[in-house]
mmCIF file of C-alpha atoms and ligand atoms in Angstrom:
data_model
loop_
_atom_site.group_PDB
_atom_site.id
_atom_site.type_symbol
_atom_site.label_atom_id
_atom_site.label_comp_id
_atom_site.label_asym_id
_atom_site.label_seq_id
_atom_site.Cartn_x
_atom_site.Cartn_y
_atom_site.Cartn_z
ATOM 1 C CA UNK A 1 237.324 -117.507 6.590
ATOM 2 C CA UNK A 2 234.253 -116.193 5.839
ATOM 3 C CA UNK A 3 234.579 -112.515 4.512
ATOM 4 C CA UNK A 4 232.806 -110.525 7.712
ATOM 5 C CA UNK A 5 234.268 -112.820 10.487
ATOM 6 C CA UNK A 6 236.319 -110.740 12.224
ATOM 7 C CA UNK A 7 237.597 -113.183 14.893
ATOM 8 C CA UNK A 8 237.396 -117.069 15.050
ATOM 9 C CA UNK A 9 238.588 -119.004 17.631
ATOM 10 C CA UNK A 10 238.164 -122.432 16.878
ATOM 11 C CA UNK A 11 238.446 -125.778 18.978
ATOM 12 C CA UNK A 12 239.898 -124.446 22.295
ATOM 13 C CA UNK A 13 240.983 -126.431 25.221
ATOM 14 C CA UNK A 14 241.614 -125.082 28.447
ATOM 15 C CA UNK A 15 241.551 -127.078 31.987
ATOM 16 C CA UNK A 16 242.843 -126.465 35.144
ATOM 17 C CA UNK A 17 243.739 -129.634 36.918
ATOM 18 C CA UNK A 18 241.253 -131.762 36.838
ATOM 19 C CA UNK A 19 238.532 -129.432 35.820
ATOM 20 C CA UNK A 20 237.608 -128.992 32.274
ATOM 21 C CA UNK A 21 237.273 -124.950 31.833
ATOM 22 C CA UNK A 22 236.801 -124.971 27.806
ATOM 23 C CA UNK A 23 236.593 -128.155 25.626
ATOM 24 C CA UNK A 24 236.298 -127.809 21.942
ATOM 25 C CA UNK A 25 235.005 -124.152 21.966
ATOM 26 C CA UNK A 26 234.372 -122.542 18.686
ATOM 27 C CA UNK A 27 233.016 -119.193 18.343
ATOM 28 C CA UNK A 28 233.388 -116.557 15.645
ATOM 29 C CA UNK A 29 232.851 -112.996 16.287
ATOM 30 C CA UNK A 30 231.595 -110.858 13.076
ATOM 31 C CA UNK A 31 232.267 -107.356 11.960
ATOM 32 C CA UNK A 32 230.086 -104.804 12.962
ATOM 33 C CA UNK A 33 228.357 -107.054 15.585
ATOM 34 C CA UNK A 34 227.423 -107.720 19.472
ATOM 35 C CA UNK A 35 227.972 -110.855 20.241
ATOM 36 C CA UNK A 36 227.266 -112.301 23.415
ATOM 37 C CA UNK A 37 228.316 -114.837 25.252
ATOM 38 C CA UNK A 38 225.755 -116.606 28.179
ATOM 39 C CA UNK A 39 226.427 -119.608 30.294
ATOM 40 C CA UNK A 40 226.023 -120.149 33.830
ATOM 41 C CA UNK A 41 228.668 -119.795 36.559
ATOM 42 C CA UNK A 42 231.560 -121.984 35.904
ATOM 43 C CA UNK A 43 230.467 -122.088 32.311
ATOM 44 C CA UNK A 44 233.925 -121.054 30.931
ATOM 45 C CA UNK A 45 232.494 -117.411 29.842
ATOM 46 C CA UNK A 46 235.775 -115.806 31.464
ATOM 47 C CA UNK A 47 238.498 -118.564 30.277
ATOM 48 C CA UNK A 48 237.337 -117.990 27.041
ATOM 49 C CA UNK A 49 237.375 -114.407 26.929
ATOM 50 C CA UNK A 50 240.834 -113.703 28.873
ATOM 51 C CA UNK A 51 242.686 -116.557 26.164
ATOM 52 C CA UNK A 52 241.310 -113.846 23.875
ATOM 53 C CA UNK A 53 242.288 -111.324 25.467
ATOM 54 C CA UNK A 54 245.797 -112.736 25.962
ATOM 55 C CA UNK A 55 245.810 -112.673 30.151
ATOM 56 C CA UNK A 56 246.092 -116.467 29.514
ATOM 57 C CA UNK A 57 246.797 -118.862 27.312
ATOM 58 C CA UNK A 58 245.069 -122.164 26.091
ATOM 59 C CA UNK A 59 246.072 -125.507 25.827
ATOM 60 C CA UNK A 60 245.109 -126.012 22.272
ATOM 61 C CA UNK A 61 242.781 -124.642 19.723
ATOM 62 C CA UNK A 62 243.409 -122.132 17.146
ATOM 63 C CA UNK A 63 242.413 -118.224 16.965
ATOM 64 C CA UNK A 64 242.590 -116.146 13.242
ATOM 65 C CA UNK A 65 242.102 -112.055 13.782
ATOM 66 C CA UNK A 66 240.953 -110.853 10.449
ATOM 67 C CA UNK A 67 241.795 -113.827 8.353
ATOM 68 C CA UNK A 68 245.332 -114.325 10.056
ATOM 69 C CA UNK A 69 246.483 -116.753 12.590
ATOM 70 C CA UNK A 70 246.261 -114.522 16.284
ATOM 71 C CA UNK A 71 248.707 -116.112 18.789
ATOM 72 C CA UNK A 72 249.785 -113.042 21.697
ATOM 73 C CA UNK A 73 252.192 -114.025 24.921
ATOM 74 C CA UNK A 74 250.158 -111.434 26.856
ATOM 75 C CA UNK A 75 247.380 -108.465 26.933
ATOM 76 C CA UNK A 76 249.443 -105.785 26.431
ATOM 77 C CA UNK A 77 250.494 -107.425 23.101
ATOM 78 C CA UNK A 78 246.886 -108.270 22.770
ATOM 79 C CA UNK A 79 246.129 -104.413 22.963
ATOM 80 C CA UNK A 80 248.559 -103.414 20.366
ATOM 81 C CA UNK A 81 246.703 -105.684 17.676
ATOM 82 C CA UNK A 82 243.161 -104.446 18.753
ATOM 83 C CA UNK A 83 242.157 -106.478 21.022
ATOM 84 C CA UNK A 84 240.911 -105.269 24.860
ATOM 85 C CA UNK A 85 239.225 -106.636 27.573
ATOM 86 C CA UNK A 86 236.892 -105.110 30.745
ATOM 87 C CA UNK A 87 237.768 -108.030 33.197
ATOM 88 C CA UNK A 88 235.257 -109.001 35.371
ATOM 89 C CA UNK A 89 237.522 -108.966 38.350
ATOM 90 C CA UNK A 90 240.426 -105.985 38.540
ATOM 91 C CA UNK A 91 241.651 -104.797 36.026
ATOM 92 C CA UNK A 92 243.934 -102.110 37.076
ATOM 93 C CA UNK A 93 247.139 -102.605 39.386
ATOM 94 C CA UNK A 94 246.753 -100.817 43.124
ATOM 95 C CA UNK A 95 250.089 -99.559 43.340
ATOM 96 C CA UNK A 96 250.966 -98.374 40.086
ATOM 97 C CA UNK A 97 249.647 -94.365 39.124
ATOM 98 C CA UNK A 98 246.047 -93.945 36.874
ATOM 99 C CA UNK A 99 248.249 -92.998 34.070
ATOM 100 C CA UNK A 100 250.496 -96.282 34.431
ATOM 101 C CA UNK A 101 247.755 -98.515 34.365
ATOM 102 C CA UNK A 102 246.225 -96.855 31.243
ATOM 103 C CA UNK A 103 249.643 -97.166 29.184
ATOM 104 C CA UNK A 104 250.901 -100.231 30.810
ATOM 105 C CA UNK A 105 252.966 -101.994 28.104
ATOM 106 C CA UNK A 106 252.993 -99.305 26.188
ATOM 107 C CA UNK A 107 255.437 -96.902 28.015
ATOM 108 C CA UNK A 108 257.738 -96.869 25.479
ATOM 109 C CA UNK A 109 255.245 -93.721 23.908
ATOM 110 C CA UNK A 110 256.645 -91.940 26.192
ATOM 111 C CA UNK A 111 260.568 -92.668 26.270
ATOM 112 C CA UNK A 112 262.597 -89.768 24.428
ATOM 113 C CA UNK A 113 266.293 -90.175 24.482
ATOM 114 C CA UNK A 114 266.075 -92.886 26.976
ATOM 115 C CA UNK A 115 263.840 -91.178 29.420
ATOM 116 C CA UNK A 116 260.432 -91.934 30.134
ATOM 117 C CA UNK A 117 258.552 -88.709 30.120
ATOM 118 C CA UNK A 118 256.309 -88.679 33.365
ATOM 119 C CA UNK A 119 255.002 -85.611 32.732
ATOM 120 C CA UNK A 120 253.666 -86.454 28.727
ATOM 121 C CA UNK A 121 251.964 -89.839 30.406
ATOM 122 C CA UNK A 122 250.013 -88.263 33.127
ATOM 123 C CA UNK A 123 248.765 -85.080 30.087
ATOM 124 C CA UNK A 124 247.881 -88.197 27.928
ATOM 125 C CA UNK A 125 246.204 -89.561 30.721
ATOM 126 C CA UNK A 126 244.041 -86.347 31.330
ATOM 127 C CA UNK A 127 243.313 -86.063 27.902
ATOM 128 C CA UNK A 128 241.810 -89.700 27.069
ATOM 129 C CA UNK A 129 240.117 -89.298 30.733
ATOM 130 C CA UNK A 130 238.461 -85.787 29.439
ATOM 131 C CA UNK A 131 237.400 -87.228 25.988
ATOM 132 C CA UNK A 132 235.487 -90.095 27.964
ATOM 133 C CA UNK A 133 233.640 -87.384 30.223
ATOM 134 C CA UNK A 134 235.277 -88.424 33.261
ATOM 135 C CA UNK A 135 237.180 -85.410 35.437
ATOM 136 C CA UNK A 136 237.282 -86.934 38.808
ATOM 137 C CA UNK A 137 240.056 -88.980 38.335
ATOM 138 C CA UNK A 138 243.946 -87.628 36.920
ATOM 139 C CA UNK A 139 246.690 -89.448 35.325
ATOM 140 C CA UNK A 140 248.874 -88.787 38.811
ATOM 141 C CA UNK A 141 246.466 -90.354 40.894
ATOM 142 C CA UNK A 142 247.194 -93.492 43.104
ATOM 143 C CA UNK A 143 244.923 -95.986 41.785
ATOM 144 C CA UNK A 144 245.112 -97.804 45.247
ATOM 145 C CA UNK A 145 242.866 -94.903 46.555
ATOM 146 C CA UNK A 146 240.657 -95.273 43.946
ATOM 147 C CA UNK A 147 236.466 -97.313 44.255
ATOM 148 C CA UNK A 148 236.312 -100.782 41.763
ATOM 149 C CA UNK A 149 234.318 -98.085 40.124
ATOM 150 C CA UNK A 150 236.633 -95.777 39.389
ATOM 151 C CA UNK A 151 239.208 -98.408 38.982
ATOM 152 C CA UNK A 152 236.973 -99.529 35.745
ATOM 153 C CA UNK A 153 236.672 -96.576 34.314
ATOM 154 C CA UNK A 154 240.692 -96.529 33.946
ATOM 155 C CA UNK A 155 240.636 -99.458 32.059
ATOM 156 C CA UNK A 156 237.647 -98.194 29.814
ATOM 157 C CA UNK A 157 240.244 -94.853 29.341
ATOM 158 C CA UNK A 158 242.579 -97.496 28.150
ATOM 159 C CA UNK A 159 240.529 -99.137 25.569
ATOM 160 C CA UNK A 160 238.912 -95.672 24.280
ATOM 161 C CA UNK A 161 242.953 -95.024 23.733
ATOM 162 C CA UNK A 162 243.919 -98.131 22.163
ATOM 163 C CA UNK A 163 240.762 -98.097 20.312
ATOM 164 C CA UNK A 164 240.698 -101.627 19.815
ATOM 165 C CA UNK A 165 238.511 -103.551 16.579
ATOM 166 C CA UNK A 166 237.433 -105.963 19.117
ATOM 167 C CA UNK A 167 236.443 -105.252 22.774
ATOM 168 C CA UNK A 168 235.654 -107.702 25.255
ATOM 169 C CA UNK A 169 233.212 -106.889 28.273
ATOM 170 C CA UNK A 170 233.096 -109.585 30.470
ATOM 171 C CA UNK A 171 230.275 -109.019 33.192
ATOM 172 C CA UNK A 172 230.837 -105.829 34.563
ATOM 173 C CA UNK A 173 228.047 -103.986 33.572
ATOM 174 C CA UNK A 174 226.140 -104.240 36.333
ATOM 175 C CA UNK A 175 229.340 -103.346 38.729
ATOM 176 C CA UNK A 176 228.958 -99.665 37.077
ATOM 177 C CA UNK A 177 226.961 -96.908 38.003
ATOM 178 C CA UNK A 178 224.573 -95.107 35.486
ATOM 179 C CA UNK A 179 227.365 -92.869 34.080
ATOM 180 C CA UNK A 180 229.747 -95.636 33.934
ATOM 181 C CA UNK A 181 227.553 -97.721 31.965
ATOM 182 C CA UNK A 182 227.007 -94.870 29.866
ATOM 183 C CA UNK A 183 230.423 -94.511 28.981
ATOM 184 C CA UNK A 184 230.413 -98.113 28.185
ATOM 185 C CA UNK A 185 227.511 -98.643 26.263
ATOM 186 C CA UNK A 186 229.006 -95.926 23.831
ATOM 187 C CA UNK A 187 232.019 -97.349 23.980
ATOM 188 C CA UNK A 188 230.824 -100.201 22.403
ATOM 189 C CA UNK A 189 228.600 -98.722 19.804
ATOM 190 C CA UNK A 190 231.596 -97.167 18.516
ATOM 191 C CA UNK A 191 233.717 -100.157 17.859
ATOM 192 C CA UNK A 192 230.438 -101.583 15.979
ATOM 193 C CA UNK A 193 230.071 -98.540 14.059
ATOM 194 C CA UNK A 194 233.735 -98.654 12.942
ATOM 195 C CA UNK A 195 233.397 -102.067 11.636
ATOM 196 C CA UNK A 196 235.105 -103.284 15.144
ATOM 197 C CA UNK A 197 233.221 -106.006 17.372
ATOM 198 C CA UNK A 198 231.913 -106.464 21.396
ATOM 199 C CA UNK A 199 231.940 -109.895 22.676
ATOM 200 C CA UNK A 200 229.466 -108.840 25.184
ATOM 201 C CA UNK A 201 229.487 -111.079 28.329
ATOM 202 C CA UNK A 202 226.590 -111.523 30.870
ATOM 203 C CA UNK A 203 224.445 -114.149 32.793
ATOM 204 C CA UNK A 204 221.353 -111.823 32.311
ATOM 205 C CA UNK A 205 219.200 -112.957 29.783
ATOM 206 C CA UNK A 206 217.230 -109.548 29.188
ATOM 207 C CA UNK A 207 220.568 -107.803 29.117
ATOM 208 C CA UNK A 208 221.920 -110.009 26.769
ATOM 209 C CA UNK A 209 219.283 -110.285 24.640
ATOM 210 C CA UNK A 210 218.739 -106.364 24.409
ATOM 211 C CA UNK A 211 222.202 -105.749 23.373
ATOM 212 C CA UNK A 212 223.214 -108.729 21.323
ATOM 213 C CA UNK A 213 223.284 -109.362 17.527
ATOM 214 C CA UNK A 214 224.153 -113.181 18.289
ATOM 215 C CA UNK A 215 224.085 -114.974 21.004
ATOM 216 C CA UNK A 216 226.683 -117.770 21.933
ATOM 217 C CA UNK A 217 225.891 -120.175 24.460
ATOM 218 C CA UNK A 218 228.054 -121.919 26.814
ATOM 219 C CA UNK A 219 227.401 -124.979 29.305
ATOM 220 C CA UNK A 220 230.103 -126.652 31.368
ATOM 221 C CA UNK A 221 232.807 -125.536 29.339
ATOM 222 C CA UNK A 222 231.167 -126.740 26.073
ATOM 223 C CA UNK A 223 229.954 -124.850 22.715
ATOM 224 C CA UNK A 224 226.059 -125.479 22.819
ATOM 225 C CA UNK A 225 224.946 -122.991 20.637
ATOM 226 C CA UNK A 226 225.010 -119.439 18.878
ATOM 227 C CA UNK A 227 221.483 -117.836 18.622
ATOM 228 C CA UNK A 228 220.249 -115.384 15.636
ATOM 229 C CA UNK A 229 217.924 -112.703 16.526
ATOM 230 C CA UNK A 230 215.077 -114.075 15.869
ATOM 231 C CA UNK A 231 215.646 -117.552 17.472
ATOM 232 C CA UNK A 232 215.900 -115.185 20.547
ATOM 233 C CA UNK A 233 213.812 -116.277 23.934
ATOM 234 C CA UNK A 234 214.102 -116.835 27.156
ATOM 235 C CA UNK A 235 213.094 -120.044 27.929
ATOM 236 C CA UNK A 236 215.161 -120.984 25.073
ATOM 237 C CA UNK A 237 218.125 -119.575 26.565
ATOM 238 C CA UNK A 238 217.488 -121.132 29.787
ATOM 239 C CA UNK A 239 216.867 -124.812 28.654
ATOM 240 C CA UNK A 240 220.346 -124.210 26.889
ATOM 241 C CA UNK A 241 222.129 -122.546 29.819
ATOM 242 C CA UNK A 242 221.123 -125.954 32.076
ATOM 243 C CA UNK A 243 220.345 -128.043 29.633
ATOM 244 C CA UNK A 244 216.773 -129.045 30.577
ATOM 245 C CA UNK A 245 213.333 -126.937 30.746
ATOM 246 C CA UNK A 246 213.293 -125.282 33.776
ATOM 247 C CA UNK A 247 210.642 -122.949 35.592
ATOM 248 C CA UNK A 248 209.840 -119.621 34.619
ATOM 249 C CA UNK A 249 211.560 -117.790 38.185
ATOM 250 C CA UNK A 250 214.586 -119.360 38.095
ATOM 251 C CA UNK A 251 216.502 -116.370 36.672
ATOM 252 C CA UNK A 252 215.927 -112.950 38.898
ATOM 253 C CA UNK A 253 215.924 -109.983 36.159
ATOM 254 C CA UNK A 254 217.787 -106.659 37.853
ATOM 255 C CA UNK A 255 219.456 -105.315 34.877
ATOM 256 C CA UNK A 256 217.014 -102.082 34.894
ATOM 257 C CA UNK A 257 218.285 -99.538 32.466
ATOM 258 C CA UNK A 258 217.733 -99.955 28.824
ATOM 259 C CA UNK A 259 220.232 -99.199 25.464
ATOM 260 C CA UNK A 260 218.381 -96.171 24.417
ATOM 261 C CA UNK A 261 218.846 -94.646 27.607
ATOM 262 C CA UNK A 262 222.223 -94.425 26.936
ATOM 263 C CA UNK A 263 222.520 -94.210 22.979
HETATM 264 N N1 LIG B 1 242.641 -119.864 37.420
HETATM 265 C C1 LIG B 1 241.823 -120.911 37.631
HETATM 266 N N2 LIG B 1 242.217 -121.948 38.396
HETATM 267 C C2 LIG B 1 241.421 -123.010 38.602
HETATM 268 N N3 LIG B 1 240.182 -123.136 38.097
HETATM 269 C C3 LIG B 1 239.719 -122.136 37.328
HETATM 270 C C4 LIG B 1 240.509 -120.970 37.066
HETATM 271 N N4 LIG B 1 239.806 -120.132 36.267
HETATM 272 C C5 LIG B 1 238.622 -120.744 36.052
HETATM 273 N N5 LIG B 1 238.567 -121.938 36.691
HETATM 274 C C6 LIG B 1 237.451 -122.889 36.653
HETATM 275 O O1 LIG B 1 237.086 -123.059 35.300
HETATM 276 C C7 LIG B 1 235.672 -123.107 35.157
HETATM 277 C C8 LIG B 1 235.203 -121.965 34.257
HETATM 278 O O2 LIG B 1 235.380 -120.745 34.949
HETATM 279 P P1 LIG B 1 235.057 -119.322 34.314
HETATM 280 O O3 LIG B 1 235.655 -119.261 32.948
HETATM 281 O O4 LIG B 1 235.498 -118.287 35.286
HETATM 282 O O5 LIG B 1 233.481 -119.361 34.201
HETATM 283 P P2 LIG B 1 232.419 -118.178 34.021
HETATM 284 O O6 LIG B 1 233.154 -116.941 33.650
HETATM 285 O O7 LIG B 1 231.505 -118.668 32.948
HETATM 286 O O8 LIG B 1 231.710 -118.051 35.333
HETATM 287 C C9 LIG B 1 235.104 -123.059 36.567
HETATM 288 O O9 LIG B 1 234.920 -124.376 37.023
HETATM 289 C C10 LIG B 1 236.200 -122.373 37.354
HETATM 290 O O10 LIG B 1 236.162 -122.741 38.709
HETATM 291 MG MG1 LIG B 2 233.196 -115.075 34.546
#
C-alpha cells in the first residue's frame, strides 16, 4: 500500500439478481482527504459505501484499512474499527430510545456486574448530544417521535462518539437544515484534520466539487475515474457521469450554502 492510503477497496463485486450493482470497483481513500464519490442514480454510490460501512457485504473484492486486510460481519463492528456511515435512507431504529440508537452495539459500555446501566447511557447520550450543539433532543427520547432531521442528527451524535478515522456521508446533505449541515460539515473537517478521511457522497457537481480533494466517478456500477483538483470541471464530470457530452442544463444546481459558511 501506498504510505497515505488510508483505505483501499479493490475489485468489488456486488449484484443483486440480475442487476450488476458494483463490478470491479477500486477506490482508495487517502489520509487527510475528501474524497468524493459522483455517479448518477443507480450508479452503485450507496452499495459501495454501505459494503464499507459493513451494513452489507460484497460478493468479492478485497478491502485493507490502514495497510491491513478490513473484513467486518456488520456496522457496529465496522464502528469499533473507525469506520461510520450517514446513510442516505434511516439510519436510526423507530422504536428503540435516542440513547439506544447512538450506542447500538456497543451496550456492553454500559453493563456493570451484569446490568446494563440505563441511567449512564441516556447521561452519555446528553453529553455527546451537548458537545455537538444540539439540546432539543435527550438520550430518553423515543426516536419514533422524532423528524428524519432529528433522526440524523442521532446518528451524527454517534459518529462524533465513536470518532471514527473514516466517515462516510452518503447524500444527505441536502436532507439537513442549515444547523445540521453545520454540524456536519465540522464533523468532517475534524476527521481530516486528525489524519482521518470523508468519502463524501453526492450527485451535485458544485457540491462535490467544493468539498472534495478527489473525485471518484462511478457509472453503472463501474470505476470510470478518480479526478485531481485541478482536472476538476463540470462538463467533465458530466460526460463521465453518462458517458457522452451532454448539454449544459442537464444538471439543476440547488446546493446553496457554501464551506466557509460553515468552517
Ligand atoms: N437491496 C437491493 N436490492 C436490489 N437492488 C438493489 C439493492 N440495492 C441497490 N440495488 C440496485 O443496485 C444499483 C445501484 O444502487 P445504489 O448503490 O443504491 O446506487 P446509487 O446510490 O448510486 O444511487 C441500482 O440498480 C439499484 O436499483
Ligand atoms: Mg444512493
Amino acid at each position: 500500500m501506498s504510505q497515505d492510503n488510508l483505505f483501499e477497496a479493490h475489485n468489488i463485486y456486488k449484484s443483486f439478481g440480475a442487476t450488476k450493482a458494483l463490478a470491479d470497483v477500486s477506490l482508495t481513500i487517502r489520509s487527510g482527504e475528501i474524497h468524493g464519490l459522483i455517479g448518477e442514480n443507480g450508479s452503485g454510490k450507496s452499495t459501495l459505501s454501505t459494503i464499507i460501512a459493513g451494513v452489507q457485504k460484497s460478493d468479492s473484492g478485497q478491502m485493507l484499512f490502514k495497510g491491513l486486510d478490513y473484513t467486518v460481519s456488520d456496522s457496529a463492528e465496522a464502528v469499533g474499527k473507525g469506520i461510520c456511515i450517514l446513510l442516505q435512507e434511516q439510519g436510526t431504529f423507530a422504536n428503540m430510545s435516542v440513547a439506544e440508537n447512538i450506542f447500538i452495539g456497543s451496550e456492553k459500555m454500559f453493563v456493570k456486574n451484569g446490568v446494563l446501566s440505563v441511567s449512564a447511557m441516556m447521561k452519555a447520550a446528553d453529553k455527546v448530544l451537548n458537545e455537538i450543539g444540539v439540546q432539543h433532543i435527550r438520550g430518553s427520547d423515543d426516536c419514533e417521535s422524532l423528524s428524519f432531521e432529528d433522526r440524523k442528527l442521532i446518528e451524527l451524535a454517534r459518529t462524533a462518539y465513536f470518532d471514527p478515522s473514516v466517515f462516510i456521508v452518503d447524500e444527505t446533505s441536502t436532507a439537513l437544515s442549515r444547523k445540521g449541515r453545520g454540524i456536519l460539515y465540522g464533523m468532517m473537517k475534524k476527521r481530516t484534520e486528525q489524519g482521518g478521511a470523508v468519502l463524501f457522497i453526492s450527485h451535485d457537481i458544485d457540491e462535490i466539487m467544493e468539498f472534495c480533494d478527489r473525485i471518484t466517478v462511478l457509472r453503472d456500477g463501474c470505476f470510470v475515474r478518480t479526478l485531481v483538483k485541478s482536472e476538476y470541471a463540470p462538463s467533465l464530470i458530466k460526460q463521465l457521469m453518462v458517458g457522452r457530452e451532454i448539454g449544459e442544463h442537464y444538471y439543476r444546481n440547488d446546493f446553496t450554502p457554501t464551506m466557509e459558511e460553515h468552517w
